[in-house]
Amino acid sequence: AQSVTQPDIHITVSEGASLELRCNYSYGATPYLFWYVQSPGQGLQLLLKYFSGDTLVQGIKGFEAEFKRSQSSFNLRKPSVHWSDAAEYFCAVGAPGAGSYQLTFGKGTKLSVIP
Amino acid sequence: KAGVTQTPRYLIKTRGQQVTLSCSPISGHRSVSWYQQTPGQGLQFLFEYFSETQRNKGNFPGRFSGRQFSNSRSEMNVSTLELGDSALYLCASSFREYEQFFGPGTRLTVL
């Protein structure tokens, strides 16, 4: 079974600073990879996804993520954080060919932004 | 296109009662998945329905059940509620493989 680890529970950055949120997964092959964002009291919004091909993927709101097979990682980055990016971020994996669209989520990283 | 809608948004029940939550997927989406989100356990997969058939089920007791109708709308039911069932219940619909779109959730509080 697949699993996802987000090592950082809470990260605080200053507005305008760069951001990197870490995600490591465990799966026997290359999974489908996702980053979602959740604002308080809201559902999850898809930021970006990786299925195959180019290992650097671009998403919405200026986010990008890089898939590194050798490190089983899919870290999320943003060059300059805005106050509105404060939210909780979830990394998720899906198992291709499993016959179900089930996603396995990490525990999330809460991002705080200092003005 | 309208997004995923969930009703009700908030619900307060007492232990032992049962509850039914509803989810309307994005038009054209045939897959509906349900997740439970709690501070302690995070996001956990409950079950997935595709064209009215349950394709997969997470590790939850039989008190948790669901169904999907021919118009892809889905309901989940929790019987004999326990305090630990207090959570945000999220529904997600999907058109193509694994790209899931989430609703705002139903916040269930069990007293």
PDB file of C-alpha atoms in Angstrom:
ATOM      1  CA  ALA A   1       0.000   0.000   0.000  1.00  0.00           C
ATOM      2  CA  GLN A   2       1.155   3.512  -0.690  1.00  0.00           C
ATOM      3  CA  SER A   3       1.945   6.099   1.976  1.00  0.00           C
ATOM      4  CA  VAL A   4       2.842   9.782   2.068  1.00  0.00           C
ATOM      5  CA  THR A   5       5.011  11.677   4.525  1.00  0.00           C
ATOM      6  CA  GLN A   6       5.024  15.411   4.948  1.00  0.00           C
ATOM      7  CA  PRO A   7       7.804  15.972   7.487  1.00  0.00           C
ATOM      8  CA  ASP A   8       6.894  19.559   8.353  1.00  0.00           C
ATOM      9  CA  ILE A   9       3.719  20.046  10.348  1.00  0.00           C
ATOM     10  CA  HIS A  10       3.953  23.841  10.412  1.00  0.00           C
ATOM     11  CA  ILE A  11       6.095  26.304   8.452  1.00  0.00           C
ATOM     12  CA  THR A  12       6.262  30.064   8.868  1.00  0.00           C
ATOM     13  CA  VAL A  13       7.696  32.298   6.162  1.00  0.00           C
ATOM     14  CA  SER A  14       7.798  36.017   5.535  1.00  0.00           C
ATOM     15  CA  GLU A  15       5.817  37.476   2.692  1.00  0.00           C
ATOM     16  CA  GLY A  16       7.997  37.627  -0.405  1.00  0.00           C
ATOM     17  CA  ALA A  17      10.258  34.814   0.737  1.00  0.00           C
ATOM     18  CA  SER A  18      10.599  31.566  -1.156  1.00  0.00           C
ATOM     19  CA  LEU A  19       8.832  28.406  -0.047  1.00  0.00           C
ATOM     20  CA  GLU A  20       9.483  24.704  -0.283  1.00  0.00           C
ATOM     21  CA  LEU A  21       7.138  22.120   1.211  1.00  0.00           C
ATOM     22  CA  ARG A  22       8.437  18.584   1.393  1.00  0.00           C
ATOM     23  CA  CYS A  23       6.644  15.420   0.404  1.00  0.00           C
ATOM     24  CA  ASN A  24       7.984  11.865   0.355  1.00  0.00           C
ATOM     25  CA  TYR A  25       6.000   8.879  -0.790  1.00  0.00           C
ATOM     26  CA  SER A  26       6.249   5.134  -0.577  1.00  0.00           C
ATOM     27  CA  TYR A  27       5.010   3.127  -3.543  1.00  0.00           C
ATOM     28  CA  GLY A  28       6.388   0.270  -5.582  1.00  0.00           C
ATOM     29  CA  ALA A  29       6.255   2.103  -8.883  1.00  0.00           C
ATOM     30  CA  THR A  30       5.769   5.643 -10.075  1.00  0.00           C
ATOM     31  CA  PRO A  31       2.536   6.919  -8.572  1.00  0.00           C
ATOM     32  CA  TYR A  32       0.331   9.743  -9.622  1.00  0.00           C
ATOM     33  CA  LEU A  33       1.209  12.728  -7.432  1.00  0.00           C
ATOM     34  CA  PHE A  34      -0.825  15.715  -6.345  1.00  0.00           C
ATOM     35  CA  TRP A  35      -0.663  18.805  -4.212  1.00  0.00           C
ATOM     36  CA  TYR A  36      -3.857  20.243  -2.751  1.00  0.00           C
ATOM     37  CA  VAL A  37      -4.445  23.363  -0.680  1.00  0.00           C
ATOM     38  CA  GLN A  38      -7.120  23.841   1.951  1.00  0.00           C
ATOM     39  CA  SER A  39      -8.175  27.142   3.469  1.00  0.00           C
ATOM     40  CA  PRO A  40      -9.892  27.086   6.863  1.00  0.00           C
ATOM     41  CA  GLY A  41     -13.378  25.628   6.689  1.00  0.00           C
ATOM     42  CA  GLN A  42     -13.055  24.849   2.998  1.00  0.00           C
ATOM     43  CA  GLY A  43     -12.607  21.844   0.783  1.00  0.00           C
ATOM     44  CA  LEU A  44      -9.417  20.966  -1.042  1.00  0.00           C
ATOM     45  CA  GLN A  45      -8.292  22.757  -4.190  1.00  0.00           C
ATOM     46  CA  LEU A  46      -5.955  21.039  -6.631  1.00  0.00           C
ATOM     47  CA  LEU A  47      -2.716  22.996  -7.119  1.00  0.00           C
ATOM     48  CA  LEU A  48      -0.916  20.668  -9.510  1.00  0.00           C
ATOM     49  CA  LYS A  49      -0.501  17.072 -10.539  1.00  0.00           C
ATOM     50  CA  TYR A  50       2.110  14.724 -11.974  1.00  0.00           C
ATOM     51  CA  PHE A  51       1.221  11.709 -14.055  1.00  0.00           C
ATOM     52  CA  SER A  52       4.275  11.226 -16.269  1.00  0.00           C
ATOM     53  CA  GLY A  53       6.724  13.085 -18.474  1.00  0.00           C
ATOM     54  CA  ASP A  54       8.452  16.296 -17.479  1.00  0.00           C
ATOM     55  CA  THR A  55       9.370  16.005 -13.816  1.00  0.00           C
ATOM     56  CA  LEU A  56       8.898  19.718 -13.160  1.00  0.00           C
ATOM     57  CA  VAL A  57       5.230  20.591 -13.180  1.00  0.00           C
ATOM     58  CA  GLN A  58       3.611  23.972 -13.028  1.00  0.00           C
ATOM     59  CA  GLY A  59       0.411  24.622 -11.179  1.00  0.00           C
ATOM     60  CA  ILE A  60      -1.951  27.380 -10.285  1.00  0.00           C
ATOM     61  CA  LYS A  61      -1.149  30.404  -8.137  1.00  0.00           C
ATOM     62  CA  GLY A  62       2.524  30.344  -9.144  1.00  0.00           C
ATOM     63  CA  PHE A  63       3.307  26.974  -7.555  1.00  0.00           C
ATOM     64  CA  GLU A  64       5.519  24.299  -9.044  1.00  0.00           C
ATOM     65  CA  ALA A  65       6.650  20.867  -7.938  1.00  0.00           C
ATOM     66  CA  GLU A  66       9.457  18.561  -8.929  1.00  0.00           C
ATOM     67  CA  PHE A  67       9.219  14.785  -9.017  1.00  0.00           C
ATOM     68  CA  LYS A  68      12.460  13.066  -8.037  1.00  0.00           C
ATOM     69  CA  ARG A  69      12.201   9.333  -8.496  1.00  0.00           C
ATOM     70  CA  SER A  70      15.537   8.606  -6.799  1.00  0.00           C
ATOM     71  CA  GLN A  71      14.410  10.384  -3.654  1.00  0.00           C
ATOM     72  CA  SER A  72      10.725   9.372  -3.818  1.00  0.00           C
ATOM     73  CA  SER A  73       9.904  13.021  -3.397  1.00  0.00           C
ATOM     74  CA  PHE A  74       7.511  15.546  -4.846  1.00  0.00           C
ATOM     75  CA  ASN A  75       8.331  18.871  -3.212  1.00  0.00           C
ATOM     76  CA  LEU A  76       6.201  21.951  -3.731  1.00  0.00           C
ATOM     77  CA  ARG A  77       7.861  25.318  -4.346  1.00  0.00           C
ATOM     78  CA  LYS A  78       6.950  28.925  -4.815  1.00  0.00           C
ATOM     79  CA  PRO A  79       9.527  31.662  -5.438  1.00  0.00           C
ATOM     80  CA  SER A  80       7.688  34.444  -3.612  1.00  0.00           C
ATOM     81  CA  VAL A  81       4.963  33.810  -1.062  1.00  0.00           C
ATOM     82  CA  HIS A  82       1.931  36.052  -0.726  1.00  0.00           C
ATOM     83  CA  TRP A  83      -0.081  36.514   2.461  1.00  0.00           C
ATOM     84  CA  SER A  84      -3.025  34.818   0.745  1.00  0.00           C
ATOM     85  CA  ASP A  85      -0.985  31.585   0.480  1.00  0.00           C
ATOM     86  CA  ALA A  86      -1.472  30.963   4.193  1.00  0.00           C
ATOM     87  CA  ALA A  87      -3.358  27.662   4.313  1.00  0.00           C
ATOM     88  CA  GLU A  88      -2.795  23.959   4.786  1.00  0.00           C
ATOM     89  CA  TYR A  89      -1.125  21.996   2.021  1.00  0.00           C
ATOM     90  CA  PHE A  90      -1.586  18.316   1.349  1.00  0.00           C
ATOM     91  CA  CYS A  91       0.458  15.989  -0.801  1.00  0.00           C
ATOM     92  CA  ALA A  92      -1.372  12.954  -2.181  1.00  0.00           C
ATOM     93  CA  VAL A  93      -0.606   9.860  -4.220  1.00  0.00           C
ATOM     94  CA  GLY A  94      -2.735   7.646  -6.395  1.00  0.00           C
ATOM     95  CA  ALA A  95      -1.877   4.124  -7.517  1.00  0.00           C
ATOM     96  CA  PRO A  96      -2.071   3.751 -11.312  1.00  0.00           C
ATOM     97  CA  GLY A  97      -3.971   0.724 -12.464  1.00  0.00           C
ATOM     98  CA  ALA A  98      -5.442  -0.024  -9.060  1.00  0.00           C
ATOM     99  CA  GLY A  99      -8.972   0.138 -10.426  1.00  0.00           C
ATOM    100  CA  SER A 100      -9.923   2.898  -8.033  1.00  0.00           C
ATOM    101  CA  TYR A 101      -9.339   6.621  -7.904  1.00  0.00           C
ATOM    102  CA  GLN A 102      -8.536   6.507  -4.192  1.00  0.00           C
ATOM    103  CA  LEU A 103      -5.940   9.027  -3.066  1.00  0.00           C
ATOM    104  CA  THR A 104      -3.695   8.606  -0.047  1.00  0.00           C
ATOM    105  CA  PHE A 105      -2.894  11.889   1.661  1.00  0.00           C
ATOM    106  CA  GLY A 106      -0.102  13.109   3.854  1.00  0.00           C
ATOM    107  CA  LYS A 107      -0.910  14.691   7.204  1.00  0.00           C
ATOM    108  CA  GLY A 108      -0.533  18.170   5.767  1.00  0.00           C
ATOM    109  CA  THR A 109       1.733  21.172   6.296  1.00  0.00           C
ATOM    110  CA  LYS A 110       0.230  24.327   7.708  1.00  0.00           C
ATOM    111  CA  LEU A 111       1.747  27.456   6.209  1.00  0.00           C
ATOM    112  CA  SER A 112       1.734  30.734   8.076  1.00  0.00           C
ATOM    113  CA  VAL A 113       2.850  33.940   6.334  1.00  0.00           C
ATOM    114  CA  ILE A 114       4.288  36.901   8.223  1.00  0.00           C
ATOM    115  CA  PRO A 115       3.374  40.220   6.560  1.00  0.00           C
TER     116      PRO A 115
ATOM    117  CA  LYS B   1     -19.520  24.436 -14.644  1.00  0.00           C
ATOM    118  CA  ALA B   2     -20.827  24.201 -11.116  1.00  0.00           C
ATOM    119  CA  GLY B   3     -18.494  22.577  -8.618  1.00  0.00           C
ATOM    120  CA  VAL B   4     -19.104  19.729  -6.242  1.00  0.00           C
ATOM    121  CA  THR B   5     -21.856  20.540  -3.788  1.00  0.00           C
ATOM    122  CA  GLN B   6     -22.423  18.960  -0.418  1.00  0.00           C
ATOM    123  CA  THR B   7     -25.420  19.230   1.842  1.00  0.00           C
ATOM    124  CA  PRO B   8     -25.844  20.022   4.580  1.00  0.00           C
ATOM    125  CA  ARG B   9     -22.739  22.079   5.343  1.00  0.00           C
ATOM    126  CA  TYR B  10     -23.091  21.693   9.091  1.00  0.00           C
ATOM    127  CA  LEU B  11     -24.775  19.054  11.182  1.00  0.00           C
ATOM    128  CA  ILE B  12     -25.101  18.417  14.903  1.00  0.00           C
ATOM    129  CA  LYS B  13     -26.213  15.004  16.091  1.00  0.00           C
ATOM    130  CA  THR B  14     -26.167  13.067  19.340  1.00  0.00           C
ATOM    131  CA  ARG B  15     -24.579   9.711  19.995  1.00  0.00           C
ATOM    132  CA  GLY B  16     -26.588   6.778  18.737  1.00  0.00           C
ATOM    133  CA  GLN B  17     -28.357   8.713  16.005  1.00  0.00           C
ATOM    134  CA  GLN B  18     -27.795   8.188  12.318  1.00  0.00           C
ATOM    135  CA  VAL B  19     -26.971  10.733   9.648  1.00  0.00           C
ATOM    136  CA  THR B  20     -27.106  10.978   5.864  1.00  0.00           C
ATOM    137  CA  LEU B  21     -24.847  13.301   3.901  1.00  0.00           C
ATOM    138  CA  SER B  22     -25.364  14.194   0.269  1.00  0.00           C
ATOM    139  CA  CYS B  23     -22.969  14.983  -2.551  1.00  0.00           C
ATOM    140  CA  SER B  24     -23.701  16.238  -6.065  1.00  0.00           C
ATOM    141  CA  PRO B  25     -20.689  15.813  -8.360  1.00  0.00           C
ATOM    142  CA  ILE B  26     -19.641  18.014 -11.217  1.00  0.00           C
ATOM    143  CA  SER B  27     -21.791  17.347 -14.261  1.00  0.00           C
ATOM    144  CA  GLY B  28     -20.363  14.474 -16.304  1.00  0.00           C
ATOM    145  CA  HIS B  29     -18.261  13.056 -13.474  1.00  0.00           C
ATOM    146  CA  ARG B  30     -19.055   9.422 -12.801  1.00  0.00           C
ATOM    147  CA  SER B  31     -16.722   8.786  -9.896  1.00  0.00           C
ATOM    148  CA  VAL B  32     -17.504  10.012  -6.397  1.00  0.00           C
ATOM    149  CA  SER B  33     -15.210   9.442  -3.443  1.00  0.00           C
ATOM    150  CA  TRP B  34     -15.723  10.212   0.226  1.00  0.00           C
ATOM    151  CA  TYR B  35     -13.059  11.146   2.765  1.00  0.00           C
ATOM    152  CA  GLN B  36     -13.137  11.788   6.477  1.00  0.00           C
ATOM    153  CA  GLN B  37     -10.903  14.554   7.817  1.00  0.00           C
ATOM    154  CA  THR B  38     -10.032  14.827  11.493  1.00  0.00           C
ATOM    155  CA  PRO B  39      -7.202  16.684  13.265  1.00  0.00           C
ATOM    156  CA  GLY B  40      -5.736  13.461  14.586  1.00  0.00           C
ATOM    157  CA  GLN B  41      -6.032  11.099  11.618  1.00  0.00           C
ATOM    158  CA  GLY B  42      -5.950  13.582   8.760  1.00  0.00           C
ATOM    159  CA  LEU B  43      -7.672  12.701   5.504  1.00  0.00           C
ATOM    160  CA  GLN B  44      -8.822   9.119   5.333  1.00  0.00           C
ATOM    161  CA  PHE B  45     -10.514   7.431   2.400  1.00  0.00           C
ATOM    162  CA  LEU B  46     -13.979   6.076   3.089  1.00  0.00           C
ATOM    163  CA  PHE B  47     -15.200   4.703  -0.242  1.00  0.00           C
ATOM    164  CA  GLU B  48     -15.478   5.351  -3.946  1.00  0.00           C
ATOM    165  CA  TYR B  49     -18.424   4.867  -6.258  1.00  0.00           C
ATOM    166  CA  PHE B  50     -18.307   4.677 -10.016  1.00  0.00           C
ATOM    167  CA  SER B  51     -21.457   4.322 -12.090  1.00  0.00           C
ATOM    168  CA  GLU B  52     -23.487   3.262  -9.034  1.00  0.00           C
ATOM    169  CA  THR B  53     -20.991   0.554  -8.004  1.00  0.00           C
ATOM    170  CA  GLN B  54     -18.723   0.708  -5.009  1.00  0.00           C
ATOM    171  CA  ARG B  55     -15.217   0.246  -6.373  1.00  0.00           C
ATOM    172  CA  ASN B  56     -13.213   0.550  -3.227  1.00  0.00           C
ATOM    173  CA  LYS B  57     -13.700   0.900   0.497  1.00  0.00           C
ATOM    174  CA  GLY B  58     -11.406   2.186   3.191  1.00  0.00           C
ATOM    175  CA  ASN B  59     -10.817   0.775   6.627  1.00  0.00           C
ATOM    176  CA  PHE B  60     -13.954   1.973   8.371  1.00  0.00           C
ATOM    177  CA  PRO B  61     -16.562  -0.003  10.321  1.00  0.00           C
ATOM    178  CA  GLY B  62     -19.762  -1.162   8.699  1.00  0.00           C
ATOM    179  CA  ARG B  63     -21.625   1.738  10.305  1.00  0.00           C
ATOM    180  CA  PHE B  64     -20.329   3.793   7.407  1.00  0.00           C
ATOM    181  CA  SER B  65     -22.100   3.105   4.144  1.00  0.00           C
ATOM    182  CA  GLY B  66     -22.821   4.863   0.913  1.00  0.00           C
ATOM    183  CA  ARG B  67     -24.556   4.670  -2.397  1.00  0.00           C
ATOM    184  CA  GLN B  68     -24.610   6.358  -5.750  1.00  0.00           C
ATOM    185  CA  PHE B  69     -27.623   7.095  -7.882  1.00  0.00           C
ATOM    186  CA  SER B  70     -28.005   6.928 -11.638  1.00  0.00           C
ATOM    187  CA  ASN B  71     -27.409  10.692 -11.923  1.00  0.00           C
ATOM    188  CA  SER B  72     -24.067  10.197 -10.094  1.00  0.00           C
ATOM    189  CA  ARG B  73     -25.266  11.930  -6.939  1.00  0.00           C
ATOM    190  CA  SER B  74     -24.048  10.125  -3.869  1.00  0.00           C
ATOM    191  CA  GLU B  75     -25.042   9.769  -0.271  1.00  0.00           C
ATOM    192  CA  MET B  76     -23.168   8.441   2.698  1.00  0.00           C
ATOM    193  CA  ASN B  77     -24.783   7.223   5.863  1.00  0.00           C
ATOM    194  CA  VAL B  78     -23.374   6.783   9.331  1.00  0.00           C
ATOM    195  CA  SER B  79     -25.452   4.773  11.752  1.00  0.00           C
ATOM    196  CA  THR B  80     -25.172   4.623  15.548  1.00  0.00           C
ATOM    197  CA  LEU B  81     -23.044   7.747  15.729  1.00  0.00           C
ATOM    198  CA  GLU B  82     -20.085   7.876  18.089  1.00  0.00           C
ATOM    199  CA  LEU B  83     -18.230  10.904  19.424  1.00  0.00           C
ATOM    200  CA  GLY B  84     -15.254   9.942  17.281  1.00  0.00           C
ATOM    201  CA  ASP B  85     -17.313  10.359  14.131  1.00  0.00           C
ATOM    202  CA  SER B  86     -17.120  14.130  14.545  1.00  0.00           C
ATOM    203  CA  ALA B  87     -15.229  15.249  11.471  1.00  0.00           C
ATOM    204  CA  LEU B  88     -15.285  17.098   8.195  1.00  0.00           C
ATOM    205  CA  TYR B  89     -16.640  14.765   5.526  1.00  0.00           C
ATOM    206  CA  LEU B  90     -15.403  15.597   2.065  1.00  0.00           C
ATOM    207  CA  CYS B  91     -16.787  14.412  -1.207  1.00  0.00           C
ATOM    208  CA  ALA B  92     -14.757  14.454  -4.407  1.00  0.00           C
ATOM    209  CA  SER B  93     -15.768  13.783  -7.973  1.00  0.00           C
ATOM    210  CA  SER B  94     -13.603  12.758 -10.861  1.00  0.00           C
ATOM    211  CA  PHE B  95     -13.957  12.669 -14.624  1.00  0.00           C
ATOM    212  CA  ARG B  96     -10.584  11.297 -15.557  1.00  0.00           C
ATOM    213  CA  GLU B  97      -8.185   9.188 -13.657  1.00  0.00           C
ATOM    214  CA  TYR B  98      -7.394  10.391 -10.163  1.00  0.00           C
ATOM    215  CA  GLU B  99      -7.911  14.119 -10.783  1.00  0.00           C
ATOM    216  CA  GLN B 100     -10.393  14.725  -8.023  1.00  0.00           C
ATOM    217  CA  PHE B 101     -12.386  17.859  -7.372  1.00  0.00           C
ATOM    218  CA  PHE B 102     -13.500  18.381  -3.809  1.00  0.00           C
ATOM    219  CA  GLY B 103     -16.637  19.887  -2.361  1.00  0.00           C
ATOM    220  CA  PRO B 104     -16.623  22.218   0.649  1.00  0.00           C
ATOM    221  CA  GLY B 105     -17.426  19.394   3.034  1.00  0.00           C
ATOM    222  CA  THR B 106     -20.006  18.669   5.690  1.00  0.00           C
ATOM    223  CA  ARG B 107     -18.940  19.426   9.236  1.00  0.00           C
ATOM    224  CA  LEU B 108     -20.491  16.781  11.510  1.00  0.00           C
ATOM    225  CA  THR B 109     -20.469  17.288  15.255  1.00  0.00           C
ATOM    226  CA  VAL B 110     -21.565  14.428  17.483  1.00  0.00           C
ATOM    227  CA  LEU B 111     -22.543  15.357  21.044  1.00  0.00           C
TER     228      LEU B 111
END
